[in-house]
Tab-separated table of C-alpha atoms and ligand atoms in Angstrom:
chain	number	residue	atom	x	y	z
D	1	UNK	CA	-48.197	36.736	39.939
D	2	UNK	CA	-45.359	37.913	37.554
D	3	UNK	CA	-43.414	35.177	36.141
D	4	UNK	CA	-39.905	36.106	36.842
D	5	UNK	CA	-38.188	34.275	35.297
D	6	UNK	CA	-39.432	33.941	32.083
D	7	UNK	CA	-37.162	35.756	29.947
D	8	UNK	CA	-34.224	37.239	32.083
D	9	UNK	CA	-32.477	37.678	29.230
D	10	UNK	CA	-33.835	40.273	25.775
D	11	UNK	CA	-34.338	37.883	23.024
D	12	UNK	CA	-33.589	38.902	19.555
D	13	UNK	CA	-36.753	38.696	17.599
D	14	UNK	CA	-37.635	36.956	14.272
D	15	UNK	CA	-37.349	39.170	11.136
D	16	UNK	CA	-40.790	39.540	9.749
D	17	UNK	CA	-41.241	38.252	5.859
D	18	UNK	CA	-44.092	38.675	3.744
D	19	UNK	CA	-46.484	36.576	1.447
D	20	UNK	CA	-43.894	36.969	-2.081
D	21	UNK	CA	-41.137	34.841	-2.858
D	22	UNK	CA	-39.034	34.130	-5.596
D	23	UNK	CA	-39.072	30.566	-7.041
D	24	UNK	CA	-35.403	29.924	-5.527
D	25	UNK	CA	-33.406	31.772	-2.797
D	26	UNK	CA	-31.154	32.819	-6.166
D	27	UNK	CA	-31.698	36.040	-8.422
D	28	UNK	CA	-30.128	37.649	-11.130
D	29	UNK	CA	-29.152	41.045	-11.185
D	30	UNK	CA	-27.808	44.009	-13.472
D	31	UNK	CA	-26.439	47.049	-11.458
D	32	UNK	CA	-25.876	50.877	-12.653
D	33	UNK	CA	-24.761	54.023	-11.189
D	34	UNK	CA	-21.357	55.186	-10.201
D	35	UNK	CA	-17.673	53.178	-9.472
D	36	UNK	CA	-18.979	54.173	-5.886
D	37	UNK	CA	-22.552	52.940	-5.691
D	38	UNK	CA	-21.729	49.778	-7.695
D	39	UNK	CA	-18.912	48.685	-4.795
D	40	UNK	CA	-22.028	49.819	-2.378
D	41	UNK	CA	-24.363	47.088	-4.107
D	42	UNK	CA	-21.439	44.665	-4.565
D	43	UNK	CA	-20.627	44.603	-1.059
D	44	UNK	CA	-24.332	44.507	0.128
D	45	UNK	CA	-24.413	41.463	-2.661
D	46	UNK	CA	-21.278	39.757	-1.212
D	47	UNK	CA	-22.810	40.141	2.263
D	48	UNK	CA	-25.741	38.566	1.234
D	49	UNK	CA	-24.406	35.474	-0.492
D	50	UNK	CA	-21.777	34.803	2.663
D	51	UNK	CA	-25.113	34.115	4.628
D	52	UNK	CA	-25.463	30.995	2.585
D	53	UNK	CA	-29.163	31.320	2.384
D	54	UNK	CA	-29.764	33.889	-0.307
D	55	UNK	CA	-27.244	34.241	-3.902
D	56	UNK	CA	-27.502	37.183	-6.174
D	57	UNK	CA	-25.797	36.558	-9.026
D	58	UNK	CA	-24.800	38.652	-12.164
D	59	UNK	CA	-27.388	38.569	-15.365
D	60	UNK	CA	-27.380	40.465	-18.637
D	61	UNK	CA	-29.099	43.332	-20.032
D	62	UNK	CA	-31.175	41.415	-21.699
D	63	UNK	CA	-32.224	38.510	-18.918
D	64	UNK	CA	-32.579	39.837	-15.133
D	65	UNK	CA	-34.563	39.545	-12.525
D	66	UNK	CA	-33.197	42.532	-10.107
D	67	UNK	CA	-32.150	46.259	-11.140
D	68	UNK	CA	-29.696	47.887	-8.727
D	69	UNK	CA	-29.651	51.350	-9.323
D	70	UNK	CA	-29.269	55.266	-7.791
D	71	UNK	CA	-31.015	58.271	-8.120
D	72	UNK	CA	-30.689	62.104	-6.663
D	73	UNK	CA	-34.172	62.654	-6.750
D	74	UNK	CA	-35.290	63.971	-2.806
D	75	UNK	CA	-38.758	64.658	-2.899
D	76	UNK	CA	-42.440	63.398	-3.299
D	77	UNK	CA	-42.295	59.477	-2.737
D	78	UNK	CA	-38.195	59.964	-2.242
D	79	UNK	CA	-38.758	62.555	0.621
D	80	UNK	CA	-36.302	61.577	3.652
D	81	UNK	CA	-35.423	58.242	2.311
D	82	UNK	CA	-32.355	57.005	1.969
D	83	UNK	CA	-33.776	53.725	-0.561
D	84	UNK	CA	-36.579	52.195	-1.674
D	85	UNK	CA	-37.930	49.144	-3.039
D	86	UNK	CA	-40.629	48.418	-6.131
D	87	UNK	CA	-41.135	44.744	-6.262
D	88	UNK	CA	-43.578	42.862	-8.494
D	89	UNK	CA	-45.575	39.559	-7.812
D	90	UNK	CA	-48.029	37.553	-9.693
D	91	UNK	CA	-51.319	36.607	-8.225
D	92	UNK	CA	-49.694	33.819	-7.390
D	93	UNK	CA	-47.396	35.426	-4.885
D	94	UNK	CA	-44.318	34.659	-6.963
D	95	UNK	CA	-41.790	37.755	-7.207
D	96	UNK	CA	-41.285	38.703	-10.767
D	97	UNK	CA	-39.120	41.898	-11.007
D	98	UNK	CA	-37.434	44.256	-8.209
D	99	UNK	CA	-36.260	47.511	-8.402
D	100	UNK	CA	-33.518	48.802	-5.993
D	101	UNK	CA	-33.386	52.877	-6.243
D	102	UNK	CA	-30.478	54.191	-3.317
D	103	UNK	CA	-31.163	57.777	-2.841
D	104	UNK	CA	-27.488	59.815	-2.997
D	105	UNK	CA	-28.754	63.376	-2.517
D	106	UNK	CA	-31.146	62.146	0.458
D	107	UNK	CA	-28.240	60.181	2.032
D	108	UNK	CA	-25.411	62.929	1.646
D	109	UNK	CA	-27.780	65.122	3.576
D	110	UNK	CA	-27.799	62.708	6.402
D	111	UNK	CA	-23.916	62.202	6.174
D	112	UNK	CA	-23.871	58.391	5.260
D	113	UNK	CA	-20.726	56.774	5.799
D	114	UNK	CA	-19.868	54.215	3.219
D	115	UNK	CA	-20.887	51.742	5.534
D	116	UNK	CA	-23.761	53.467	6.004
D	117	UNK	CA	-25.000	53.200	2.831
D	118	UNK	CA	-24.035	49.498	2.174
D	119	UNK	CA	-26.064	48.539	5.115
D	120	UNK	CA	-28.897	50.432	3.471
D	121	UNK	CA	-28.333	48.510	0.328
D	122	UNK	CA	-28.185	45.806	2.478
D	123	UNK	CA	-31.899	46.630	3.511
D	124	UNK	CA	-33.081	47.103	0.568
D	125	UNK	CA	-31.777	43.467	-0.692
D	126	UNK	CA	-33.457	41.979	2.285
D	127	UNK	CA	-36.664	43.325	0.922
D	128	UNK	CA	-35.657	42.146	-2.905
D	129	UNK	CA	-35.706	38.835	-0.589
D	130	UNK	CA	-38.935	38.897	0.937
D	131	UNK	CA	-38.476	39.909	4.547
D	132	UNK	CA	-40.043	43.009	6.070
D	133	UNK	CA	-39.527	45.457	8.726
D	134	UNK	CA	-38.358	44.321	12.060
D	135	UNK	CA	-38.249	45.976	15.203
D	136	UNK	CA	-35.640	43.989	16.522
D	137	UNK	CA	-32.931	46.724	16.720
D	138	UNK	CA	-30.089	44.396	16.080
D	139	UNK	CA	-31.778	43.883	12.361
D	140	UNK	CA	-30.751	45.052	8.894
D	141	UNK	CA	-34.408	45.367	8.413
D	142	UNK	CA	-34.815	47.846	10.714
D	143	UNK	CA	-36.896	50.601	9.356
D	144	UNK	CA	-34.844	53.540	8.576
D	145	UNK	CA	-31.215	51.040	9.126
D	146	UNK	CA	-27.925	52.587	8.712
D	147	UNK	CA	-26.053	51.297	11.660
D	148	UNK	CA	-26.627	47.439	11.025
D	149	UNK	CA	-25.296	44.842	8.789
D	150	UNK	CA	-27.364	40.805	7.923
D	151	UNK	CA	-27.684	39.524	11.507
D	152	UNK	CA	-28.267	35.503	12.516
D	153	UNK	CA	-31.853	36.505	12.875
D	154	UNK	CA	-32.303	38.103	9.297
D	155	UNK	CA	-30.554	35.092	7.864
D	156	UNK	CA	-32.621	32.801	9.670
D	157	UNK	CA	-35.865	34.422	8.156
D	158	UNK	CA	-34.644	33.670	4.810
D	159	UNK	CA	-34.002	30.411	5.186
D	160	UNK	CA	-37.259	30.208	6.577
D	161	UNK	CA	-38.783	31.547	3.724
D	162	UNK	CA	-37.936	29.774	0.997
D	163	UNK	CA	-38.185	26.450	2.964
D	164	UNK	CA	-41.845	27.466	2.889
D	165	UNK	CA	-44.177	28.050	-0.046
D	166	UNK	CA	-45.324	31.581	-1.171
D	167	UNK	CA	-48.707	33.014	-0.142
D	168	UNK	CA	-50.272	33.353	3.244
D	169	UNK	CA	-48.750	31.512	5.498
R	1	ZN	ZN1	-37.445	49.188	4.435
C-alpha cells in the first residue's frame, strides 16, 4: 500500500556540506579584479553575512584566509564554468586557504546578468564555507546556479556545520 499521505507537500531538502571547516563561521578575505567584479563579491559577501551564520570580513595583503578573484581564461579545467573553487585543508579537516576564481569570458558567453553572476559568487562562497552541491533546486548550491540567491535551507546547513566538529561526520 502507498502511503498517501506522507508528504503531500515537496519538501525543500538539506544542503549537503562536506568533512572541512574553518575553525569559526568567520574568514578573512582580500578581493581583486575589476570596480565590477569587486561589487559582484561584495554583494555575494553582504549576502552572506545578512544570514547571520557565516561573516567574511576584510584582511590585508599580508594576513588572509580567502582570495576573491577573476580570470578570462575558458578552457582546460575552466571549460564551461562560470567559477570555481580551490580550497585547502589539513589532515585534520581544518580549511586553511580558499581560492575564489569567477570566470568573465565563460560567463559573458552565457549572457550573465549581474545578478547572475553574484549568485554565482554566491556559490562559490558557499563552498569557501563548506557546503556542497545540492539538488534542491531552490539552492544557491545548485550545481551550475545562476538563478538563485542563499535560501533558509543553505543557511541552515551552515549553521549546522560549524555547530558540529570537522571530519566525518
Ligand atoms: Zn559548485
Amino acid at each position: 500500500m502507498l502511503a498517501l499521505s506522507a508528504s503531500p507537500v515537496a519538501q525543500a531538502s538539506a544542503t549537503p556540506f562536506g568533512y572541512d571547516r574553518w575553525p569559526h563561521p568567520r574568514v578573512t578575505y582580500v578581493v581583486s579584479g575589476s570596480a565590477y567584479y569587486r561589487r559582484v563579491f561584495q554583494t555575494a559577501i553582504r549576502a552572506w553575512n545578512a544570514t547571520g551564520q557565516f561573516k567574511f570580513v576584510p584582511g590585508s595583503a599580508a594576513h588572509h584566509q580567502v582570495t576573491l578573484s577573476t580570470s578570462n581564461a575558458t578552457n582546460g579545467q575552466y571549460y564551461h564554468l562560470a567559477g570555481i573553487t580551490y580550497s585547502t585543508a589539513g589532515s585534520n579537516d581544518i580549511f586553511t586557504k580558499a581560492r575564489v576564481i569567477l570566470l568573465n569570458r565563460n560567463m559573458n558567453a552565457y549572457r550573465y546578468t549581474y545578478w547572475n553572476r553574484v549568485h554565482v559568487a554566491e556559490h562559490e562562497l558557499g563552498h569557501v564555507i563548506g557546503l556542497a552541491h545540492s539538488r534542491d533546486h531552490a539552492s544557491v548550491m545548485l550545481a551550475n546556479n545562476r538563478y538563485n540567491g542563499i535560501s533558509h535551507a543553505d543557511a541552515a546547513a551552515v549553521r549546522q556545520r560549524y555547530r558540529i566538529r570537522a571530519g566525518r561526520l
